[in-house]
mmCIF file of C-alpha atoms in Angstrom:
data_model
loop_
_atom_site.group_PDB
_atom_site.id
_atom_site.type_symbol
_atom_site.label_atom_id
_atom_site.label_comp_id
_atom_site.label_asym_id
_atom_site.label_seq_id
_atom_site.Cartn_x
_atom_site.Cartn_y
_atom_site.Cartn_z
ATOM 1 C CA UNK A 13 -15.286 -79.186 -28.396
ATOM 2 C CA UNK A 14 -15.752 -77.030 -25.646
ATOM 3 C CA UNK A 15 -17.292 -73.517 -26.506
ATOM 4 C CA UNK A 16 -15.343 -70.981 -26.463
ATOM 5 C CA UNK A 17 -15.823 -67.908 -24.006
ATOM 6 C CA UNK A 18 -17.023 -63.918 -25.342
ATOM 7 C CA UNK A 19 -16.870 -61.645 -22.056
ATOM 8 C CA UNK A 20 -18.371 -57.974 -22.748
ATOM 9 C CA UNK A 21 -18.299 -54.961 -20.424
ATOM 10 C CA UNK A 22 -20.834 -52.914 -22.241
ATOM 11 C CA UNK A 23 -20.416 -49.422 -20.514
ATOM 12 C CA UNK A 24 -22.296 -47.305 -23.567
ATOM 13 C CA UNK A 25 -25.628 -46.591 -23.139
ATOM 14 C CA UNK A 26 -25.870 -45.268 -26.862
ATOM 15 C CA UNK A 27 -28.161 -46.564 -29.698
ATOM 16 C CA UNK A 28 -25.158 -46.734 -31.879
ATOM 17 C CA UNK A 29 -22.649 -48.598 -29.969
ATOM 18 C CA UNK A 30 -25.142 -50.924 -28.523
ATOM 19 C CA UNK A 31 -26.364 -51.872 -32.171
ATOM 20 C CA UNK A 32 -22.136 -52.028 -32.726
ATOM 21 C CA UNK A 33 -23.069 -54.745 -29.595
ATOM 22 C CA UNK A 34 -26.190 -56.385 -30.755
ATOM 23 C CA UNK A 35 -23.711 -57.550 -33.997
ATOM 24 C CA UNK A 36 -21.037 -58.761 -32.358
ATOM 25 C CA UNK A 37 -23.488 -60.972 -30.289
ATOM 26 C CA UNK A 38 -25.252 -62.490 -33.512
ATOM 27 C CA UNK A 39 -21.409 -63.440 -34.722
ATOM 28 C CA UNK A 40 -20.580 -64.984 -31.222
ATOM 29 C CA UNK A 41 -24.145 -66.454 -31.148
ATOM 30 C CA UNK A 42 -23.499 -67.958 -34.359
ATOM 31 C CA UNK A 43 -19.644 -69.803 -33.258
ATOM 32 C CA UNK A 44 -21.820 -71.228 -30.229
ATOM 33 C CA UNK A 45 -19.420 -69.262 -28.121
ATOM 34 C CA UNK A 46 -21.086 -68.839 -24.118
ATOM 35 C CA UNK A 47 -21.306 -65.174 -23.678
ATOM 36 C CA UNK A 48 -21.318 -63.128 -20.494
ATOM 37 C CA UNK A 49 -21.998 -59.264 -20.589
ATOM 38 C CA UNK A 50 -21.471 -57.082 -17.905
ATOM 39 C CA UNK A 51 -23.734 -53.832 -18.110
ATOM 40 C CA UNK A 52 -21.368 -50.987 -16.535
ATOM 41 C CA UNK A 53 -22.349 -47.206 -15.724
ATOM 42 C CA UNK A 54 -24.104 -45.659 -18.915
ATOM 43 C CA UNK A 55 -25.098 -49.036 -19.931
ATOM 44 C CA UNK A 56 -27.509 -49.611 -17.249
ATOM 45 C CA UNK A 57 -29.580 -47.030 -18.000
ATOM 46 C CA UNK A 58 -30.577 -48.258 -21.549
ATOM 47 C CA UNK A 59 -31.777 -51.571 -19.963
ATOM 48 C CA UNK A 60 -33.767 -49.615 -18.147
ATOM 49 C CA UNK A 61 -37.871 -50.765 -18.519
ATOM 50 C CA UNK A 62 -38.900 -47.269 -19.833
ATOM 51 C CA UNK A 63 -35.918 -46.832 -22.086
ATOM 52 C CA UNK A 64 -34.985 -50.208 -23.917
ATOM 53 C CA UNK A 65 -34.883 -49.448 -27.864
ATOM 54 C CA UNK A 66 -37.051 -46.565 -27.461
ATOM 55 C CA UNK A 67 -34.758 -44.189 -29.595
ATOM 56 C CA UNK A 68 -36.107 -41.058 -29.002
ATOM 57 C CA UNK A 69 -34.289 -42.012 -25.202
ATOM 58 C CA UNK A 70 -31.636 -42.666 -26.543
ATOM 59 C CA UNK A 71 -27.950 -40.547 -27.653
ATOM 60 C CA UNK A 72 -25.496 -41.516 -30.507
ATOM 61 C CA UNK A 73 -21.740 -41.634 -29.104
ATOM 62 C CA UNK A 74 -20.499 -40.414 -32.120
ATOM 63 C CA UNK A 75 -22.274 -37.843 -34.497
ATOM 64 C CA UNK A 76 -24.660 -36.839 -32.384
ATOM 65 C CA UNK A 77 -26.457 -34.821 -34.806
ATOM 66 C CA UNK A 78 -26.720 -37.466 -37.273
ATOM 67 C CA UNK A 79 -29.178 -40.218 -35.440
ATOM 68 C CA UNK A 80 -32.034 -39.497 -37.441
ATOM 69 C CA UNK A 81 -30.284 -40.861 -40.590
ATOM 70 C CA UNK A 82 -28.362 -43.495 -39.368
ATOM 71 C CA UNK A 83 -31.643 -44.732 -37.772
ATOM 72 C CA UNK A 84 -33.534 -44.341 -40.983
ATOM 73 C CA UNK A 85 -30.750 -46.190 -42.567
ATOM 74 C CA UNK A 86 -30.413 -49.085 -40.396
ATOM 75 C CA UNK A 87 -34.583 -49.667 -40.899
ATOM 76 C CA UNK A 88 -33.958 -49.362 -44.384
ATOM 77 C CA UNK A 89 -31.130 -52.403 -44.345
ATOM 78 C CA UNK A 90 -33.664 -54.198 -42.009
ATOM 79 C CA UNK A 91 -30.924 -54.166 -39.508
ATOM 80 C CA UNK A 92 -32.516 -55.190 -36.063
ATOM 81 C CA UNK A 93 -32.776 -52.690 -32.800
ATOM 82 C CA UNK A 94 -30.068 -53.563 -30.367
ATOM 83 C CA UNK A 95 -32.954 -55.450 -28.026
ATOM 84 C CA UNK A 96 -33.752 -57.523 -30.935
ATOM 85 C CA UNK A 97 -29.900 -58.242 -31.692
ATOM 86 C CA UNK A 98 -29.600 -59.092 -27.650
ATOM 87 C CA UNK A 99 -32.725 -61.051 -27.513
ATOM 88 C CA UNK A 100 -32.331 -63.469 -30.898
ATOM 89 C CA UNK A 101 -28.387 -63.641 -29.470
ATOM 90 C CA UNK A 102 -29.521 -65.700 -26.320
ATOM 91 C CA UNK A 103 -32.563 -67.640 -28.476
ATOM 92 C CA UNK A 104 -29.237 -68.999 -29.860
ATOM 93 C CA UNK A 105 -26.468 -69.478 -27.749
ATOM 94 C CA UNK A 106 -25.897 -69.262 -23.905
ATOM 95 C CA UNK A 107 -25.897 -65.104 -23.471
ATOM 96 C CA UNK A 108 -25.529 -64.087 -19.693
ATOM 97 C CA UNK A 109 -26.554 -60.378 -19.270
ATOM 98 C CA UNK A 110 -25.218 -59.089 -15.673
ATOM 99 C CA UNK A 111 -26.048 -55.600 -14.566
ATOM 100 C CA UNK A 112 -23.459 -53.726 -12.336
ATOM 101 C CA UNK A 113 -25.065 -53.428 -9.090
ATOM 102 C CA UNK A 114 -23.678 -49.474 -8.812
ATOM 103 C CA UNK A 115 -24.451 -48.839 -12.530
ATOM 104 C CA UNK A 116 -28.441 -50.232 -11.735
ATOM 105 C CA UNK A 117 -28.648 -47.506 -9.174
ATOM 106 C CA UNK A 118 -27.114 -44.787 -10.536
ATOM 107 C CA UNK A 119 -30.023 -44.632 -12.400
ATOM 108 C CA UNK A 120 -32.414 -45.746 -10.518
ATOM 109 C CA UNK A 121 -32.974 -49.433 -11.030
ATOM 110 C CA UNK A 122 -32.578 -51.417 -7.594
ATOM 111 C CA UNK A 123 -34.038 -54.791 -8.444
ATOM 112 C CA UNK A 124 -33.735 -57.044 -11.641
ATOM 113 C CA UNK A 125 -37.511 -56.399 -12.304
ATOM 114 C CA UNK A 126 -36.463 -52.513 -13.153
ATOM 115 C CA UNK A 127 -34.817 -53.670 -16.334
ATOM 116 C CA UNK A 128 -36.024 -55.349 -19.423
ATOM 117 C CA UNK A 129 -36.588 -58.517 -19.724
ATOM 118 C CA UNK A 130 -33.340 -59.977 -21.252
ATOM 119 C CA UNK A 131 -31.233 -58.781 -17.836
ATOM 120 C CA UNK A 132 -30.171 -62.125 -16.157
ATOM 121 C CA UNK A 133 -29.042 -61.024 -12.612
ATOM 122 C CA UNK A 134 -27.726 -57.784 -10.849
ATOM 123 C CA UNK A 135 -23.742 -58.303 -9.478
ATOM 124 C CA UNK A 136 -20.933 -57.114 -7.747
ATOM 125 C CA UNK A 137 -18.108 -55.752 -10.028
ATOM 126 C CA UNK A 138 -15.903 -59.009 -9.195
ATOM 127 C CA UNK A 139 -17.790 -61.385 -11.176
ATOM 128 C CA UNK A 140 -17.105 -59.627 -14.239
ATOM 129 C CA UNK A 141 -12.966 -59.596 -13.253
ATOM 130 C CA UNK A 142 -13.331 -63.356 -13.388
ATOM 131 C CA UNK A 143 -15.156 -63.298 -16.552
ATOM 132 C CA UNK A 144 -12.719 -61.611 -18.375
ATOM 133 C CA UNK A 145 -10.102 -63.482 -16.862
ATOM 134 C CA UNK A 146 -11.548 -66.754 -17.965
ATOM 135 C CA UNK A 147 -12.903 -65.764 -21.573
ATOM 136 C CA UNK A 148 -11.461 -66.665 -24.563
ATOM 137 C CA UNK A 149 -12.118 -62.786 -26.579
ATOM 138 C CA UNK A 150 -12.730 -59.696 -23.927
ATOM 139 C CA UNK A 151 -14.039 -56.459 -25.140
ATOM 140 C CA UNK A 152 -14.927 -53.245 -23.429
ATOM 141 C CA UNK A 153 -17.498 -51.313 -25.902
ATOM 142 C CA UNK B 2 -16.958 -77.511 -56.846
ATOM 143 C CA UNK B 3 -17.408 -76.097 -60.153
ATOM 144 C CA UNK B 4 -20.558 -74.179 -60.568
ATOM 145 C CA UNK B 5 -21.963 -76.952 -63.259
ATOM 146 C CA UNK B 6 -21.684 -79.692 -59.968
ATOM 147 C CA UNK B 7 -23.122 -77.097 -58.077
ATOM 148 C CA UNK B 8 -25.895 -76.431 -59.760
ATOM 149 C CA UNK B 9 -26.424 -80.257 -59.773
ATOM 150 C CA UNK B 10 -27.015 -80.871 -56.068
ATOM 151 C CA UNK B 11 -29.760 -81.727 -54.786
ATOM 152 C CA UNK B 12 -31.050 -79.059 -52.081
ATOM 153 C CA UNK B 13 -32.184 -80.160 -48.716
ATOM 154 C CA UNK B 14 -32.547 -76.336 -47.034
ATOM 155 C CA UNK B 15 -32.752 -73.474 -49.428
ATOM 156 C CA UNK B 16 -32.572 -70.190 -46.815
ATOM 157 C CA UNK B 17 -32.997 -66.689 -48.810
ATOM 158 C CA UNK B 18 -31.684 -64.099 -46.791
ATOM 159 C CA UNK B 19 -31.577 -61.490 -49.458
ATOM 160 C CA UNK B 20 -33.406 -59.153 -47.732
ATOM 161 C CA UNK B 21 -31.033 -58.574 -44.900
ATOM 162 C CA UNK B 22 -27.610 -57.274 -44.657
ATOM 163 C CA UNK B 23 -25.074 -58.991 -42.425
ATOM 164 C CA UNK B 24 -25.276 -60.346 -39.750
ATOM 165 C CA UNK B 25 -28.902 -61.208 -41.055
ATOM 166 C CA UNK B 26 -28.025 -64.062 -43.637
ATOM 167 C CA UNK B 27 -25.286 -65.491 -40.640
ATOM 168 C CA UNK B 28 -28.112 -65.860 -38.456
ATOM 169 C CA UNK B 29 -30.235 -67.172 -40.632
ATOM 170 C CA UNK B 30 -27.678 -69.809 -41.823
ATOM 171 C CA UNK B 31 -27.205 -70.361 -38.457
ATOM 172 C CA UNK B 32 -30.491 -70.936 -37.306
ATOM 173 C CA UNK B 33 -31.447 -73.456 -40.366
ATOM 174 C CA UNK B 34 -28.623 -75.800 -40.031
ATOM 175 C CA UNK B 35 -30.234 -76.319 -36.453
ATOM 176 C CA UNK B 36 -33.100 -78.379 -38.074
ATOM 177 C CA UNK B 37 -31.612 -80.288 -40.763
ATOM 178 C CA UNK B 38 -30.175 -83.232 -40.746
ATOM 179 C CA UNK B 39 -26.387 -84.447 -40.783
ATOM 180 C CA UNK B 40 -24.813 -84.839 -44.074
ATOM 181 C CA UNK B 41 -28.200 -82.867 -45.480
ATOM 182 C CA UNK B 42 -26.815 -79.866 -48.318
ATOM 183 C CA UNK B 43 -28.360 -76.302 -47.477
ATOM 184 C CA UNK B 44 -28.077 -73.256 -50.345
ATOM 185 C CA UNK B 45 -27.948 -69.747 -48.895
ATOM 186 C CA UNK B 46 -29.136 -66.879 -50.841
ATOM 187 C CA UNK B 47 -27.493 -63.530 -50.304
ATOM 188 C CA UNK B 48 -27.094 -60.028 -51.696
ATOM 189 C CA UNK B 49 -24.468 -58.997 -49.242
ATOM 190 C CA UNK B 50 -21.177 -58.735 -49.783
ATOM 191 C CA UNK B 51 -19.499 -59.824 -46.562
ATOM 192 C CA UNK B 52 -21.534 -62.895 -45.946
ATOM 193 C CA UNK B 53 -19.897 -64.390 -49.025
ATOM 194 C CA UNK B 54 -16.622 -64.563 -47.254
ATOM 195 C CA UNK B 55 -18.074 -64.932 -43.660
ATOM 196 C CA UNK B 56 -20.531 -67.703 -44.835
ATOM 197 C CA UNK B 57 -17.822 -70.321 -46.216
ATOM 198 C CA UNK B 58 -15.268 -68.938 -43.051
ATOM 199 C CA UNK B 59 -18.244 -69.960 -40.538
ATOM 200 C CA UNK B 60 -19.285 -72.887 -41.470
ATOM 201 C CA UNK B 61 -15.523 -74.117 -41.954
ATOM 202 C CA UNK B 62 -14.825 -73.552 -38.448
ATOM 203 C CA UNK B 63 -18.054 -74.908 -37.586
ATOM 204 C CA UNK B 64 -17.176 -78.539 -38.845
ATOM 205 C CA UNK B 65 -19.349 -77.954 -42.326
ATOM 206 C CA UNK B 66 -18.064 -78.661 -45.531
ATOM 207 C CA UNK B 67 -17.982 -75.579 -47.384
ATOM 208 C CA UNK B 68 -19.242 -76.732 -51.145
ATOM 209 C CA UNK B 69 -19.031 -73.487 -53.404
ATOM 210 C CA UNK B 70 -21.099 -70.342 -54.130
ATOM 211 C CA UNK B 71 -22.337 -69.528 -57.820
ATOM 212 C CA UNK B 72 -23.059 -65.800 -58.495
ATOM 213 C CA UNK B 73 -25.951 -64.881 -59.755
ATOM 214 C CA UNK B 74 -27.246 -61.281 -61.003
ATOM 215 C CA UNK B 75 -27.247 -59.306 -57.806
ATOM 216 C CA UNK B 76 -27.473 -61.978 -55.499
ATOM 217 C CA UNK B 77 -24.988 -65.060 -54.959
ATOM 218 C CA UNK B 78 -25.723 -68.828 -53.841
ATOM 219 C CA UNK B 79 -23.540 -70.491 -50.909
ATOM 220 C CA UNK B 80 -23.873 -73.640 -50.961
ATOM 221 C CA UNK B 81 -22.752 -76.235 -47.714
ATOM 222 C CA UNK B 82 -22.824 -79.989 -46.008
ATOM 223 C CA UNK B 83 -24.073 -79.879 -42.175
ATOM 224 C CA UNK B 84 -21.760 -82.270 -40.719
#
C-alpha cells in the first residue's frame, strides 16, 4: 500500500500553533503517511538557529497573555516542545521540512545552515503548489 | 474478546504510556510495534482518554488486529496482534 501524502504550509511562527503542528505530525507519523511542510512567512522565523523552542522568543496566536500557563500546562502533561514533536515526527516517517526562500530572508536566514537542524532544503514557492496538489490531506496552519 | 480471554494472553510487548497524554501513548504504540515480531500480541497502558478510541482506530487501519481493552482503576489496557 502506497503511503499516503500530508502536505503542510506552516505560516505561524507561534509556540501554540506550532505545538497544534508538532501533533498533527506524530498522528501522520504514526499512519506512515510521507509528509512535506512548507515553512511560509512567520514560520521561518521560528526555525530560525537562535529561536527554535526557545519560548521566551516566541508569541501565542491566540491569548497572548496566557503563555505562561499554557506552557506550564503542557510541561505538566509532558507534552513535547514543537522541535521535539518535528524531530521524533521524521525519526518515524518520511517528514520533508522546506523553507520558503522569501520567508528565510525576511528574517534574515539566507542559507539552510541559518535554521535548525530539522530544515531539509530552502525552495521556491512552486514546489509547495505541487505538493498540495499531489497530497492526499492539505492544511494551511 | 471478553476481558477474562484478555486477561489470558500471553504478552509479547507490554508499552506503559501512562505518563503521557495523547499523542504520547500513539507514538509510543507506534514505535514498539516496529520491533516486534508478526503475529506477536502487544498491551498498551494508558490513562488518556482519547487514545482508547484512537489506539483500536490506528491500529485497524494499520492492518493490526485490534483484540480488546480492559479498564482498570484510572488507567485502561489495549490490547493488539502486529500483523
Amino acid at each position: 500500500m502506497e503511503n499516503k501524502k500530508l502536505c503542510l504550509a506552516l505560516y505561524t511562527g507561534s509556540v501554540d500553533k506550532l505545538t497544534a503542528a508538532g501533533i498533527i505530525l506524530s498522528a501522520a507519523a504514526a499512519d506512515d503517511m510521507k509528509v512535506d511542510i512548507y515553512v511560509l512567512l512567520q514560520g521561518a522565523r521560528a526555525f530560525r538557529k537562535d529561536i527554535g523552542d526557545n519560548p521566551d522568543k516566541l508569541q501565542m496566536a491566540e491569548n497572548p497573555n496566557m503563555k505562561e500557563e499554557f506552557l506550564q500546562s503542557l510541561k505538566n502533561l509532558k507534552v513535547k516542545t514543537w522541535v521535539e514533536f518535528f524531530k521524533e515526527a521524521k525519526a518515524i516517517t518520511d517528514v520533508k521540512i522546506h523553507i520558503c526562500g522569501l520567508a528565510g530572508k525576511v528574517w534574515g536566514g539566507e542559507k539552510l545552515d541559518d535554521f535548525i537542524d530539522i530544515v531539509d532544503d530552502i525552495v521556491g514557492i512552486n514546489e509547495y503548489i505541487t505538493a498540495a496538489q499531489e497530497s492526499d490531506v492539505h492544511l494551511f496552519i | 474478546m471478553t476481558n477474562e480471554e484478555l486477561k489470558l494472553l500471553a504478552v509479547d510487548k507490554s508499552v506503559d504510556a501512562r505518563g503521557t497524554a495523547c499523542p504520547g501513548p500513539l507514538l509510543e504504540a507506534k514505535k514498539a510495534i516496529g520491533i516486534i515480531k508478526p503475529g506477536n500480541i502487544m498491551e498498551v497502558l494508558s490513562a488518556d482518554e482519547g487514545t482508547k478510541k484512537d489506539i483500536p482506530k490506528w491500529c485497524v487501519k494499520q492492518g493490526h488486529e485490534y483484540l480488546g481493552t480492559i479498564e482498570e482503576s484510572g488507567y485502561f489496557k489495549i490490547y493488539l496482534k502486529k500483523r
